[in-house]
XYZ file of C-alpha atoms in Angstrom:
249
model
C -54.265 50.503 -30.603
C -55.103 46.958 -29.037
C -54.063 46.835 -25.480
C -51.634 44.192 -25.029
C -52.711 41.457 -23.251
C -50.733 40.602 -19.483
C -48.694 37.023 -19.566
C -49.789 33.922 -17.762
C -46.203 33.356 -17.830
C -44.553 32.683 -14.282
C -41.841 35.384 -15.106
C -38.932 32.609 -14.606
C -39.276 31.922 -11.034
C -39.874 27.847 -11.745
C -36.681 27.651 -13.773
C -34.961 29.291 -11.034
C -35.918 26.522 -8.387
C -35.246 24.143 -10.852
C -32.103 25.406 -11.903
C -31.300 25.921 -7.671
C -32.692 22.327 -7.162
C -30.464 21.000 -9.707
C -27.216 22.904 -8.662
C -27.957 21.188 -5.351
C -27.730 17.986 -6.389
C -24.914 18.212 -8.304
C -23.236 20.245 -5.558
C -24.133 17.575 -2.745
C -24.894 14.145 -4.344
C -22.928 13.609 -7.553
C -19.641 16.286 -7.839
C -18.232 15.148 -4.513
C -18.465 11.273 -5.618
C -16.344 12.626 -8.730
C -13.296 13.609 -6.913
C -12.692 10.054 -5.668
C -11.374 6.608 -7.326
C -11.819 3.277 -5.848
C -8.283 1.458 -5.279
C -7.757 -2.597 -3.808
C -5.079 -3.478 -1.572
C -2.179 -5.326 -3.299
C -3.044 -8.504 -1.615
C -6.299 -9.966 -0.607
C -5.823 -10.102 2.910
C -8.635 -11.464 5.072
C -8.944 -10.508 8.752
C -11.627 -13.487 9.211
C -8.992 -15.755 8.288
C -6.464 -14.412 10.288
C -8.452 -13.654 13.716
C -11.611 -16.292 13.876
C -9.934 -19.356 11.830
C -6.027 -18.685 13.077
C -7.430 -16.888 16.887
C -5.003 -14.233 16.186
C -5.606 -10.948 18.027
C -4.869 -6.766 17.015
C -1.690 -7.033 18.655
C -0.369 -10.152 16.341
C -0.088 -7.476 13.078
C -0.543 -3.987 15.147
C 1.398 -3.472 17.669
C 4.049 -0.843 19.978
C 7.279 -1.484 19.128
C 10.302 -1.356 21.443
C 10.722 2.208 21.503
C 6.992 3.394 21.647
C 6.117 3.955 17.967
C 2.876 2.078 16.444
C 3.412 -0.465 13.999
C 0.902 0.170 11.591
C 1.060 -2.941 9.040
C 3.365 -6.067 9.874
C 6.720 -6.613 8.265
C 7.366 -9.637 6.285
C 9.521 -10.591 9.445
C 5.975 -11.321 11.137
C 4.112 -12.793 8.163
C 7.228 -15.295 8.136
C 6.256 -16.338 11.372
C 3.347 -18.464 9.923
C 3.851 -18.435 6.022
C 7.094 -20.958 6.209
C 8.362 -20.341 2.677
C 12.070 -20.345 2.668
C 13.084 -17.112 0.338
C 16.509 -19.102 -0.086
C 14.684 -22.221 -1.138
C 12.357 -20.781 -3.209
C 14.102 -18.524 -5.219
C 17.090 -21.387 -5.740
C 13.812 -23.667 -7.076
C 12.785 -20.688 -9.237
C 16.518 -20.841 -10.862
C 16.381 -24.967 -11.083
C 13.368 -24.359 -12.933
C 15.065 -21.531 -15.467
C 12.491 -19.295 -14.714
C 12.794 -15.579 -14.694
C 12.000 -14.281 -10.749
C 10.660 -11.204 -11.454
C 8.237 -13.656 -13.771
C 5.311 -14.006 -11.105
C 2.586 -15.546 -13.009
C 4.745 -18.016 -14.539
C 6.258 -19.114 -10.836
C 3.133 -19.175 -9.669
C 1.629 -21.356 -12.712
C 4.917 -23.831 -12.030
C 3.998 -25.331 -8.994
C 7.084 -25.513 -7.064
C 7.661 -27.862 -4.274
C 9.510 -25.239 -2.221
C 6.392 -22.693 -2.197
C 3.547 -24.867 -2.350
C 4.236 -27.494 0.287
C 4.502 -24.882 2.455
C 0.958 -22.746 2.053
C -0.961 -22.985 4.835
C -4.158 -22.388 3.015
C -7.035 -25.051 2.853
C -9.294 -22.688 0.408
C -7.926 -22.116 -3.075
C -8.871 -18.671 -3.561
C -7.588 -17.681 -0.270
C -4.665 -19.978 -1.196
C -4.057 -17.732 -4.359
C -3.905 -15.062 -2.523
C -1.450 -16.201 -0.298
C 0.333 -17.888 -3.081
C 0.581 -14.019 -4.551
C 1.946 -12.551 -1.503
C 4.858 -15.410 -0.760
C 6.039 -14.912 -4.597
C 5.410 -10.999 -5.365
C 6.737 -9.789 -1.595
C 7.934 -12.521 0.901
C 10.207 -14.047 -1.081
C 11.389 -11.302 -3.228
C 12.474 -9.365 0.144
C 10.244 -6.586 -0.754
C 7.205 -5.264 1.670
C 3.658 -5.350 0.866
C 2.741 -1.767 -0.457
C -0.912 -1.556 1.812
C -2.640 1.082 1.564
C -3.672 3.195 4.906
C -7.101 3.782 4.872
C -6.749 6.782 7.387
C -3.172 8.006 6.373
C -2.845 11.568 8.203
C -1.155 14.740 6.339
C 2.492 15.032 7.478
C 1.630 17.641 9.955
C -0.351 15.607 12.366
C 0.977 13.475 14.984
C -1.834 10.764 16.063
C -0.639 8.779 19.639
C -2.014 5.228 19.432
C -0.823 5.140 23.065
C -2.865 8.039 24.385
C -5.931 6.759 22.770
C -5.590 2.861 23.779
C -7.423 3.621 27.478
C -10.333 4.900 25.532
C -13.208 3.133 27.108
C -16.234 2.494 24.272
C -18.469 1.315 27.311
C -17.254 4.940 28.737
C -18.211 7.254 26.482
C -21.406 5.273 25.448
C -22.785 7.776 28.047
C -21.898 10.474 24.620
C -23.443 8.700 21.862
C -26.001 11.618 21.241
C -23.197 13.890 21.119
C -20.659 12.068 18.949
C -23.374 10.823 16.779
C -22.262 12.491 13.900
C -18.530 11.841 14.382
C -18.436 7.739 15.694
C -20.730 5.410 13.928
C -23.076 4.861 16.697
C -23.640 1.214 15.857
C -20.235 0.590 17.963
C -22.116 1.318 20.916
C -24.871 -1.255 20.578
C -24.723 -4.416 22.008
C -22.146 -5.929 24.331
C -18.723 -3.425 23.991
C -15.610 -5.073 22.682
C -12.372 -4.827 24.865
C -10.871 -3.162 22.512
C -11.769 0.479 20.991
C -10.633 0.320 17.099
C -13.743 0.675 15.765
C -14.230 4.362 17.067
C -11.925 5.411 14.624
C -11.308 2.242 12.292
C -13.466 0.478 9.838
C -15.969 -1.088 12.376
C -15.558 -5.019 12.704
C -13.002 -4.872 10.587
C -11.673 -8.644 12.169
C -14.692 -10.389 10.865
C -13.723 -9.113 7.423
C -13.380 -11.747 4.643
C -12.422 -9.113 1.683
C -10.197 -6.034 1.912
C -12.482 -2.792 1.145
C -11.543 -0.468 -1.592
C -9.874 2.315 -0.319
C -11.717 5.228 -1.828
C -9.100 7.750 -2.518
C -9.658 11.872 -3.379
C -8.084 12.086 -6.818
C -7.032 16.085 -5.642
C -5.401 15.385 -1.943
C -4.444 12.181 -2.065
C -5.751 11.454 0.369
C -8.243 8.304 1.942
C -12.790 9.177 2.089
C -11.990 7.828 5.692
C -8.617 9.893 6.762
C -9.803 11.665 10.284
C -11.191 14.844 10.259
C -9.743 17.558 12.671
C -13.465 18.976 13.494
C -14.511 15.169 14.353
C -11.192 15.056 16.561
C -11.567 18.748 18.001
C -15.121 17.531 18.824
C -14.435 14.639 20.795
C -11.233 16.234 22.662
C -13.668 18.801 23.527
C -16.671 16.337 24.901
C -13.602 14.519 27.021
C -11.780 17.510 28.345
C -8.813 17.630 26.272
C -6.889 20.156 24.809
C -7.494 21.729 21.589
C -4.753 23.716 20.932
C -2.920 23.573 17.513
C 0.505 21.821 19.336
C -1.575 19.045 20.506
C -1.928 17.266 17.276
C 0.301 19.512 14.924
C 3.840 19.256 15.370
C-alpha cells in the first residue's frame, strides 16, 4: 500500500492571519466610519467674517446671561443687532409683491427693496447666505436650528463658568499627559486669552465655512461630543473631583 505522502500545506494558519488581519481593519478603520453621516449647518455662517472683518469677539454670540446660564448660539434678538431687516417691512413687501411667505426661493429671487438694501454683505456668496438667513429665520420669527457640535446626553451638566479660568498657558506644563485628550497643537505658539479651543473646534474664529457635523446614526449624537474618560482624565491631572454628582445630575 503506497505510503501517503505528508502536505506542504500550511495547515490554515495564513488564512487565519489573514482572516484576523482583515477583521481588524474592518473592526478599526472602516465599521466605525459607517455608523456616522455628515450633516451642514442650516446657514453658512462664517466666523472669519464675523470676528476678523466685523472685530467681533466670543462674547458677541456666546455669552452668560443674566442669571448665570451659557448662551450657547445667539437669538435672532442679537443677529438683529447688525442684520437691519425690518420683519414688519419685509414681510408687508413680501404681501405687496403677492408672494407666498413661506415661498423662500421665490422672495429671495424677487429682490425686494426692504431686504436687500439692508444686507450688509459686500461678497455675494456670503451675501446669499445672509440673504437665506434674514428670509428663512429672521424675518419669519423663527430661530436658526444650529446644530451643537458637542451636544451632551441629558444627564450631564457642563459649567462654562467653572471652566472659563482655565489657563491654556497653565496647563501647557501637561501637554504630555493630556496628549491624547487636547489637541496638542493649542499649546504651540503664543497662547490665546481665551481657552475654547481645549474643548472646541480649534481656531474655530478664523473659520470661513461651517464644518459638517459628523453625527453617529445610533446615539445621535456629535464624532466630537466630550468624552467622560477625556473629562475624568483632566479633572484628575488638575485635582478635581471625580465623583459621579460632579458632572451627573
Amino acid at each position: 500500500m503506497e505510503e501517503r505522502k505528508a502536505s506542504k500545506r500550511c495547515g490554515g494558519v495564513f488564512p487565519f492571519i489573514i482572516g484576523f488581519l482583515a477583521t481588524c481593519v474592518l473592526g478599526w478603520a472602516v465599521i466605525p466610519g459607517l455608523f456616522f453621516e455628515k450633516e451642514e449647518q442650516p446657514v453658512w455662517f462664517s466666523h472669519a467674517v464675523h470676528v476678523d472683518g466685523q472685530g467681533m469677539d466670543c462674547e458677541s454670540c456666546h455669552y452668560f446671561r443674566d442669571d448665570g446660564t451659557y448662551a450657547g448660539f445667539p437669538t435672532n434678538e442679537v443677529c438683529a443687532e447688525c442684520h437691519a431687516v425690518d420683519p414688519e417691512e419685509a414681510q408687508a413687501a413680501i404681501a405687496e409683491e403677492g408672494i407666498d411667505p413661506k415661498d423662500y426661493d421665490a422672495i429671495m429671487k424677487a429682490g425686494i427693496g426692504a431686504i436687500e438694501d439692508n444686507l450688509a454683505s459686500s461678497d455675494e456668496d456670503k451675501m446669499q447666505a445672509e440673504r437665506e438667513y434674514v428670509v428663512k429665520y429672521l424675518i419669519q420669527g423663527k430661530e436658526v436650528p444650529w446644530l451643537n457640535y458637542q451636544y451632551q446626553p441629558d444627564n450631564v451638566y457642563f459649567s462654562h463658568a467653572s471652566h472659563m479660568s482655565l489657563s491654556i498657558e497653565d496647563l501647557a506644563s501637561l501637554k504630555k499627559e493630556l496628549s491624547d485628550v487636547v489637541d496638542p497643537s493649542v499649546f504651540e505658539g503664543e497662547a490665546p486669552e481665551q481657552n475654547c479651543n481645549l474643548c472646541h473646534l480649534k481656531d474655530i474664529q478664523t473659520n470661513d465655512v461651517p464644518p459638517a457635523l459628523e453625527r453617529n446614526v445610533l446615539s445621535g449624537y456629535s464624532k466630537t461630543t466630550m468624552k467622560m474618560w477625556k473629562c475624568e482624565r483632566c479633572h484628575a491631572l488638575k485635582g478635581q473631583p471625580n465623583a459621579c454628582y460632579t458632572c451627573h445630575k
